[in-house]
Amino acid sequence: RKDVPLRFEDLENEAQKHLDKNVFDYEQSGAGIEETLRSNREAFSNWKIVPRVMRDVSTVSLHTTINGQSIPAPILLAPVGMQGISHPDGELASAAASAKYEVPFIASTVSSYTLEEIAEANGNGKRWFQLYYPNNVEIAKSFVKRAEIAGYEAIVITVDMPLIGNRERDRSNQYSPFLLGAGKANYAADPVFQEYLAAKPGAAVLDEMLQTFYRPGLNWEDMKPIRDAVDLPIYLKGILHPDDAEEAVKHGIDGIVVSNHGGRQLDGCIATLDALPLIKERVKDKLPILLDSGVRSGPDIFKALALGADAVLLGRPFLYGLTIAGQSGVEQVIQNVLHDLKTTMSLSGIKSIQEINANAIRKTYR
Ligand code: HOC
């Protein structure tokens, strides 16, 4: 097997060697001047763990639950799109790796393989489906129904993309894997989308996908058709404002992901760790709160949980593992993060995920 580096910076540097410049830039970069990309990391650095000692950490458990779903650690793999541009096995490799550790895999609407192929690779593993809500509700319903049939256990609707962020690096490179069709598998395989195509003689999959992809009018009423179409919990990904978290509770949403899309959408917006405390204060324990964007290590996960997250999503770390060594690379990244989290908890005097709270960290300024 090919070993992948332990440290995130080394992972990123090694992944860069395996990718064309445009592809690496697409994955690594953030929107605009990348202020939010940097803020996500700075926010983690501004909090420090204040450990307790002599608290018998001979047994430490990472096990937790989200909405009653048991998971071995408070970690999920984020819905990174178009993983086939990183490695030919794409989502098939990362879904198989996540199954091995029972870490839920969140398959993106714009995956390189169909959600059914990913489900097969994930086997008895845990999987959720991420929805970019198309501007055609019948296609949206068809996606989530397919996901339910294929054994996905939750729907995660991304709500922070009424349009693409100002990705200056990609614009300079004149590169977009999406516009090249790298994420069209789920559309091409969809029966409702096929009917829609058939009604337009001469129409091409990619062109029509681009026509229906964005839903700038997305609003709270759009949740009902999805709720009616499937019997699965619905999470919203891309919540940063406490008022939106409160709206989610009012609309019966089952969970939220505090996310700024890895710094790839609204540049200049708040870091997720900075957004978390007010959101937690506002919605308390009324729904599970997940968090992503900038999570790289065990201490990062610990800090997010201490500030009120129930679990985190890992994105770029596993993507770089995939890039370097396919399925084995993703497995190694998961293993390393689990090891790091367990070590962090032991050295902090904490035996279980449920014991992690704000008492274990303190804000510092550099
Ligand atoms: C142009 C839209 O979430 C990203 C991914 C994929 C976005 C879909 C393509 O690049 O942040």
mmCIF file with all atom_site columns, C-alpha atoms in Angstrom, residues 82-220:
data_model
loop_
_atom_site.group_PDB
_atom_site.id
_atom_site.type_symbol
_atom_site.label_atom_id
_atom_site.label_alt_id
_atom_site.label_comp_id
_atom_site.label_asym_id
_atom_site.label_entity_id
_atom_site.label_seq_id
_atom_site.pdbx_PDB_ins_code
_atom_site.Cartn_x
_atom_site.Cartn_y
_atom_site.Cartn_z
_atom_site.occupancy
_atom_site.B_iso_or_equiv
_atom_site.pdbx_formal_charge
_atom_site.auth_seq_id
_atom_site.auth_comp_id
_atom_site.auth_asym_id
_atom_site.auth_atom_id
_atom_site.pdbx_PDB_model_num
ATOM 1   C CA . MET A 1 82  ? -16.817 15.111 -8.822  1.00 0.00 ? 82  MET A CA 1
ATOM 2   C CA . GLN A 1 83  ? -14.282 12.965 -7.005  1.00 0.00 ? 83  GLN A CA 1
ATOM 3   C CA . GLY A 1 84  ? -13.416 11.299 -10.314 1.00 0.00 ? 84  GLY A CA 1
ATOM 4   C CA . ILE A 1 85  ? -11.228 14.284 -11.186 1.00 0.00 ? 85  ILE A CA 1
ATOM 5   C CA . SER A 1 86  ? -9.025  13.362 -8.213  1.00 0.00 ? 86  SER A CA 1
ATOM 6   C CA . HIS A 1 87  ? -8.806  9.631  -8.766  1.00 0.00 ? 87  HIS A CA 1
ATOM 7   C CA . PRO A 1 88  ? -10.408 7.373  -11.381 1.00 0.00 ? 88  PRO A CA 1
ATOM 8   C CA . ASP A 1 89  ? -12.198 5.357  -8.682  1.00 0.00 ? 89  ASP A CA 1
ATOM 9   C CA . GLY A 1 90  ? -13.693 8.573  -7.276  1.00 0.00 ? 90  GLY A CA 1
ATOM 10  C CA . GLU A 1 91  ? -16.646 8.134  -4.914  1.00 0.00 ? 91  GLU A CA 1
ATOM 11  C CA . LEU A 1 92  ? -16.571 4.341  -5.314  1.00 0.00 ? 92  LEU A CA 1
ATOM 12  C CA . ALA A 1 93  ? -13.252 4.306  -3.444  1.00 0.00 ? 93  ALA A CA 1
ATOM 13  C CA . SER A 1 94  ? -14.202 6.810  -0.753  1.00 0.00 ? 94  SER A CA 1
ATOM 14  C CA . ALA A 1 95  ? -17.618 5.216  -0.172  1.00 0.00 ? 95  ALA A CA 1
ATOM 15  C CA . ALA A 1 96  ? -15.954 1.813  0.241   1.00 0.00 ? 96  ALA A CA 1
ATOM 16  C CA . ALA A 1 97  ? -13.371 3.269  2.635   1.00 0.00 ? 97  ALA A CA 1
ATOM 17  C CA . SER A 1 98  ? -16.028 4.981  4.733   1.00 0.00 ? 98  SER A CA 1
ATOM 18  C CA . ALA A 1 99  ? -17.986 1.716  4.965   1.00 0.00 ? 99  ALA A CA 1
ATOM 19  C CA . LYS A 1 100 ? -14.954 -0.016 6.429   1.00 0.00 ? 100 LYS A CA 1
ATOM 20  C CA . TYR A 1 101 ? -14.975 2.420  9.368   1.00 0.00 ? 101 TYR A CA 1
ATOM 21  C CA . GLU A 1 102 ? -18.785 2.839  9.441   1.00 0.00 ? 102 GLU A CA 1
ATOM 22  C CA . VAL A 1 103 ? -18.260 6.558  8.924   1.00 0.00 ? 103 VAL A CA 1
ATOM 23  C CA . PRO A 1 104 ? -21.300 7.905  7.018   1.00 0.00 ? 104 PRO A CA 1
ATOM 24  C CA . PHE A 1 105 ? -20.527 8.828  3.430   1.00 0.00 ? 105 PHE A CA 1
ATOM 25  C CA . ILE A 1 106 ? -22.451 11.790 2.009   1.00 0.00 ? 106 ILE A CA 1
ATOM 26  C CA . ALA A 1 107 ? -22.769 11.382 -1.745  1.00 0.00 ? 107 ALA A CA 1
ATOM 27  C CA . SER A 1 108 ? -22.995 14.606 -3.735  1.00 0.00 ? 108 SER A CA 1
ATOM 28  C CA . THR A 1 109 ? -25.625 15.255 -6.404  1.00 0.00 ? 109 THR A CA 1
ATOM 29  C CA . VAL A 1 110 ? -22.690 16.068 -8.693  1.00 0.00 ? 110 VAL A CA 1
ATOM 30  C CA . SER A 1 111 ? -20.801 12.836 -8.083  1.00 0.00 ? 111 SER A CA 1
ATOM 31  C CA . SER A 1 112 ? -18.706 11.224 -10.797 1.00 0.00 ? 112 SER A CA 1
ATOM 32  C CA . TYR A 1 113 ? -20.681 8.004  -10.359 1.00 0.00 ? 113 TYR A CA 1
ATOM 33  C CA . THR A 1 114 ? -24.410 7.498  -9.928  1.00 0.00 ? 114 THR A CA 1
ATOM 34  C CA . LEU A 1 115 ? -25.850 7.363  -6.443  1.00 0.00 ? 115 LEU A CA 1
ATOM 35  C CA . GLU A 1 116 ? -26.792 3.722  -7.094  1.00 0.00 ? 116 GLU A CA 1
ATOM 36  C CA . GLU A 1 117 ? -23.194 2.799  -8.022  1.00 0.00 ? 117 GLU A CA 1
ATOM 37  C CA . ILE A 1 118 ? -21.946 4.591  -4.918  1.00 0.00 ? 118 ILE A CA 1
ATOM 38  C CA . ALA A 1 119 ? -24.497 2.751  -2.762  1.00 0.00 ? 119 ALA A CA 1
ATOM 39  C CA . GLU A 1 120 ? -23.222 -0.545 -4.106  1.00 0.00 ? 120 GLU A CA 1
ATOM 40  C CA . ALA A 1 121 ? -19.613 0.389  -3.313  1.00 0.00 ? 121 ALA A CA 1
ATOM 41  C CA . ASN A 1 122 ? -20.714 1.499  0.160   1.00 0.00 ? 122 ASN A CA 1
ATOM 42  C CA . GLY A 1 123 ? -22.492 -1.873 0.713   1.00 0.00 ? 123 GLY A CA 1
ATOM 43  C CA . ASN A 1 124 ? -23.590 -2.225 4.327   1.00 0.00 ? 124 ASN A CA 1
ATOM 44  C CA . GLY A 1 125 ? -22.009 1.118  5.183   1.00 0.00 ? 125 GLY A CA 1
ATOM 45  C CA . LYS A 1 126 ? -23.881 4.229  6.217   1.00 0.00 ? 126 LYS A CA 1
ATOM 46  C CA . ARG A 1 127 ? -24.715 6.744  3.503   1.00 0.00 ? 127 ARG A CA 1
ATOM 47  C CA . TRP A 1 128 ? -26.527 10.052 3.160   1.00 0.00 ? 128 TRP A CA 1
ATOM 48  C CA . PHE A 1 129 ? -27.438 11.874 -0.042  1.00 0.00 ? 129 PHE A CA 1
ATOM 49  C CA . GLN A 1 130 ? -26.660 15.553 -0.655  1.00 0.00 ? 130 GLN A CA 1
ATOM 50  C CA . LEU A 1 131 ? -29.113 17.436 -2.848  1.00 0.00 ? 131 LEU A CA 1
ATOM 51  C CA . TYR A 1 132 ? -28.346 20.438 -4.989  1.00 0.00 ? 132 TYR A CA 1
ATOM 52  C CA . TYR A 1 133 ? -32.004 21.311 -5.401  1.00 0.00 ? 133 TYR A CA 1
ATOM 53  C CA . PRO A 1 134 ? -32.608 21.583 -9.158  1.00 0.00 ? 134 PRO A CA 1
ATOM 54  C CA . ASN A 1 135 ? -34.826 24.259 -10.633 1.00 0.00 ? 135 ASN A CA 1
ATOM 55  C CA . ASN A 1 136 ? -37.312 21.514 -11.432 1.00 0.00 ? 136 ASN A CA 1
ATOM 56  C CA . VAL A 1 137 ? -39.037 19.993 -8.472  1.00 0.00 ? 137 VAL A CA 1
ATOM 57  C CA . GLU A 1 138 ? -39.833 16.722 -10.257 1.00 0.00 ? 138 GLU A CA 1
ATOM 58  C CA . ILE A 1 139 ? -36.129 16.080 -10.816 1.00 0.00 ? 139 ILE A CA 1
ATOM 59  C CA . ALA A 1 140 ? -35.433 16.982 -7.170  1.00 0.00 ? 140 ALA A CA 1
ATOM 60  C CA . LYS A 1 141 ? -38.065 14.492 -6.001  1.00 0.00 ? 141 LYS A CA 1
ATOM 61  C CA . SER A 1 142 ? -36.732 11.832 -8.327  1.00 0.00 ? 142 SER A CA 1
ATOM 62  C CA . PHE A 1 143 ? -33.176 12.207 -6.950  1.00 0.00 ? 143 PHE A CA 1
ATOM 63  C CA . VAL A 1 144 ? -34.246 11.830 -3.340  1.00 0.00 ? 144 VAL A CA 1
ATOM 64  C CA . LYS A 1 145 ? -36.591 8.928  -4.089  1.00 0.00 ? 145 LYS A CA 1
ATOM 65  C CA . ARG A 1 146 ? -33.758 7.129  -5.872  1.00 0.00 ? 146 ARG A CA 1
ATOM 66  C CA . ALA A 1 147 ? -31.580 7.786  -2.842  1.00 0.00 ? 147 ALA A CA 1
ATOM 67  C CA . GLU A 1 148 ? -34.142 6.326  -0.467  1.00 0.00 ? 148 GLU A CA 1
ATOM 68  C CA . ILE A 1 149 ? -34.506 3.197  -2.600  1.00 0.00 ? 149 ILE A CA 1
ATOM 69  C CA . ALA A 1 150 ? -30.698 2.847  -2.718  1.00 0.00 ? 150 ALA A CA 1
ATOM 70  C CA . GLY A 1 151 ? -30.457 2.799  1.085   1.00 0.00 ? 151 GLY A CA 1
ATOM 71  C CA . TYR A 1 152 ? -29.391 6.372  1.847   1.00 0.00 ? 152 TYR A CA 1
ATOM 72  C CA . GLU A 1 153 ? -30.431 7.257  5.379   1.00 0.00 ? 153 GLU A CA 1
ATOM 73  C CA . ALA A 1 154 ? -30.706 11.056 5.217   1.00 0.00 ? 154 ALA A CA 1
ATOM 74  C CA . ILE A 1 155 ? -31.021 13.918 2.736   1.00 0.00 ? 155 ILE A CA 1
ATOM 75  C CA . VAL A 1 156 ? -28.668 16.885 3.072   1.00 0.00 ? 156 VAL A CA 1
ATOM 76  C CA . ILE A 1 157 ? -29.901 19.891 1.095   1.00 0.00 ? 157 ILE A CA 1
ATOM 77  C CA . THR A 1 158 ? -27.156 22.399 0.315   1.00 0.00 ? 158 THR A CA 1
ATOM 78  C CA . VAL A 1 159 ? -28.645 25.863 0.714   1.00 0.00 ? 159 VAL A CA 1
ATOM 79  C CA . ASP A 1 160 ? -25.656 28.141 0.160   1.00 0.00 ? 160 ASP A CA 1
ATOM 80  C CA . MET A 1 161 ? -25.428 27.914 -3.613  1.00 0.00 ? 161 MET A CA 1
ATOM 81  C CA . PRO A 1 162 ? -28.060 30.013 -5.387  1.00 0.00 ? 162 PRO A CA 1
ATOM 82  C CA . LEU A 1 163 ? -25.166 30.569 -7.754  1.00 0.00 ? 163 LEU A CA 1
ATOM 83  C CA . ILE A 1 164 ? -21.499 29.673 -7.841  1.00 0.00 ? 164 ILE A CA 1
ATOM 84  C CA . GLY A 1 165 ? -19.144 31.696 -5.606  1.00 0.00 ? 165 GLY A CA 1
ATOM 85  C CA . ASN A 1 166 ? -16.618 34.032 -7.156  1.00 0.00 ? 166 ASN A CA 1
ATOM 86  C CA . ARG A 1 167 ? -13.889 31.441 -7.573  1.00 0.00 ? 167 ARG A CA 1
ATOM 87  C CA . GLU A 1 168 ? -11.109 33.681 -8.776  1.00 0.00 ? 168 GLU A CA 1
ATOM 88  C CA . ARG A 1 169 ? -8.544  30.921 -9.137  1.00 0.00 ? 169 ARG A CA 1
ATOM 89  C CA . ASP A 1 170 ? -10.849 28.874 -11.376 1.00 0.00 ? 170 ASP A CA 1
ATOM 90  C CA . ARG A 1 171 ? -11.825 31.950 -13.343 1.00 0.00 ? 171 ARG A CA 1
ATOM 91  C CA . SER A 1 172 ? -8.165  32.780 -13.949 1.00 0.00 ? 172 SER A CA 1
ATOM 92  C CA . ASN A 1 173 ? -7.532  29.196 -15.021 1.00 0.00 ? 173 ASN A CA 1
ATOM 93  C CA . GLN A 1 174 ? -10.733 29.200 -17.092 1.00 0.00 ? 174 GLN A CA 1
ATOM 94  C CA . TYR A 1 175 ? -11.480 25.829 -15.569 1.00 0.00 ? 175 TYR A CA 1
ATOM 95  C CA . SER A 1 176 ? -14.662 24.232 -14.256 1.00 0.00 ? 176 SER A CA 1
ATOM 96  C CA . PRO A 1 177 ? -15.027 20.447 -13.988 1.00 0.00 ? 177 PRO A CA 1
ATOM 97  C CA . PHE A 1 178 ? -18.755 21.022 -13.620 1.00 0.00 ? 178 PHE A CA 1
ATOM 98  C CA . LEU A 1 179 ? -19.012 22.784 -16.989 1.00 0.00 ? 179 LEU A CA 1
ATOM 99  C CA . LEU A 1 180 ? -16.971 19.950 -18.503 1.00 0.00 ? 180 LEU A CA 1
ATOM 100 C CA . GLY A 1 181 ? -19.578 17.454 -17.315 1.00 0.00 ? 181 GLY A CA 1
ATOM 101 C CA . ALA A 1 182 ? -17.593 15.768 -14.528 1.00 0.00 ? 182 ALA A CA 1
ATOM 102 C CA . GLY A 1 183 ? -20.655 15.745 -12.268 1.00 0.00 ? 183 GLY A CA 1
ATOM 103 C CA . LYS A 1 184 ? -23.432 14.708 -14.619 1.00 0.00 ? 184 LYS A CA 1
ATOM 104 C CA . ALA A 1 185 ? -23.779 10.992 -13.742 1.00 0.00 ? 185 ALA A CA 1
ATOM 105 C CA . ASN A 1 186 ? -26.841 11.380 -11.511 1.00 0.00 ? 186 ASN A CA 1
ATOM 106 C CA . TYR A 1 187 ? -28.627 13.541 -14.058 1.00 0.00 ? 187 TYR A CA 1
ATOM 107 C CA . ALA A 1 188 ? -27.833 11.280 -16.992 1.00 0.00 ? 188 ALA A CA 1
ATOM 108 C CA . ALA A 1 189 ? -29.198 8.259  -15.106 1.00 0.00 ? 189 ALA A CA 1
ATOM 109 C CA . ASP A 1 190 ? -32.334 9.919  -13.819 1.00 0.00 ? 190 ASP A CA 1
ATOM 110 C CA . PRO A 1 191 ? -35.639 8.743  -15.344 1.00 0.00 ? 191 PRO A CA 1
ATOM 111 C CA . VAL A 1 192 ? -37.423 12.073 -14.802 1.00 0.00 ? 192 VAL A CA 1
ATOM 112 C CA . PHE A 1 193 ? -34.522 14.008 -16.292 1.00 0.00 ? 193 PHE A CA 1
ATOM 113 C CA . GLN A 1 194 ? -34.516 11.598 -19.236 1.00 0.00 ? 194 GLN A CA 1
ATOM 114 C CA . GLU A 1 195 ? -38.217 12.298 -19.839 1.00 0.00 ? 195 GLU A CA 1
ATOM 115 C CA . TYR A 1 196 ? -37.489 16.008 -19.671 1.00 0.00 ? 196 TYR A CA 1
ATOM 116 C CA . LEU A 1 197 ? -34.703 15.530 -22.260 1.00 0.00 ? 197 LEU A CA 1
ATOM 117 C CA . ALA A 1 198 ? -36.904 13.412 -24.494 1.00 0.00 ? 198 ALA A CA 1
ATOM 118 C CA . ALA A 1 199 ? -39.409 16.251 -24.653 1.00 0.00 ? 199 ALA A CA 1
ATOM 119 C CA . LYS A 1 200 ? -36.691 18.464 -26.169 1.00 0.00 ? 200 LYS A CA 1
ATOM 120 C CA . PRO A 1 201 ? -35.401 16.774 -29.319 1.00 0.00 ? 201 PRO A CA 1
ATOM 121 C CA . GLY A 1 202 ? -31.678 17.350 -29.878 1.00 0.00 ? 202 GLY A CA 1
ATOM 122 C CA . ALA A 1 203 ? -31.072 18.451 -26.282 1.00 0.00 ? 203 ALA A CA 1
ATOM 123 C CA . ALA A 1 204 ? -27.811 17.296 -24.679 1.00 0.00 ? 204 ALA A CA 1
ATOM 124 C CA . VAL A 1 205 ? -27.515 16.017 -21.075 1.00 0.00 ? 205 VAL A CA 1
ATOM 125 C CA . LEU A 1 206 ? -24.905 18.556 -20.021 1.00 0.00 ? 206 LEU A CA 1
ATOM 126 C CA . ASP A 1 207 ? -26.633 21.594 -21.535 1.00 0.00 ? 207 ASP A CA 1
ATOM 127 C CA . GLU A 1 208 ? -29.949 20.696 -19.955 1.00 0.00 ? 208 GLU A CA 1
ATOM 128 C CA . MET A 1 209 ? -28.320 19.904 -16.639 1.00 0.00 ? 209 MET A CA 1
ATOM 129 C CA . LEU A 1 210 ? -26.735 23.353 -16.632 1.00 0.00 ? 210 LEU A CA 1
ATOM 130 C CA . GLN A 1 211 ? -30.165 24.840 -17.421 1.00 0.00 ? 211 GLN A CA 1
ATOM 131 C CA . THR A 1 212 ? -31.832 23.189 -14.424 1.00 0.00 ? 212 THR A CA 1
ATOM 132 C CA . PHE A 1 213 ? -28.974 23.001 -11.913 1.00 0.00 ? 213 PHE A CA 1
ATOM 133 C CA . TYR A 1 214 ? -29.268 26.236 -9.929  1.00 0.00 ? 214 TYR A CA 1
ATOM 134 C CA . ARG A 1 215 ? -32.386 27.119 -7.977  1.00 0.00 ? 215 ARG A CA 1
ATOM 135 C CA . PRO A 1 216 ? -31.888 30.757 -7.015  1.00 0.00 ? 216 PRO A CA 1
ATOM 136 C CA . GLY A 1 217 ? -35.490 30.935 -5.794  1.00 0.00 ? 217 GLY A CA 1
ATOM 137 C CA . LEU A 1 218 ? -34.922 28.228 -3.151  1.00 0.00 ? 218 LEU A CA 1
ATOM 138 C CA . ASN A 1 219 ? -37.015 28.933 -0.059  1.00 0.00 ? 219 ASN A CA 1
ATOM 139 C CA . TRP A 1 220 ? -38.541 27.242 2.969   1.00 0.00 ? 220 TRP A CA 1
#
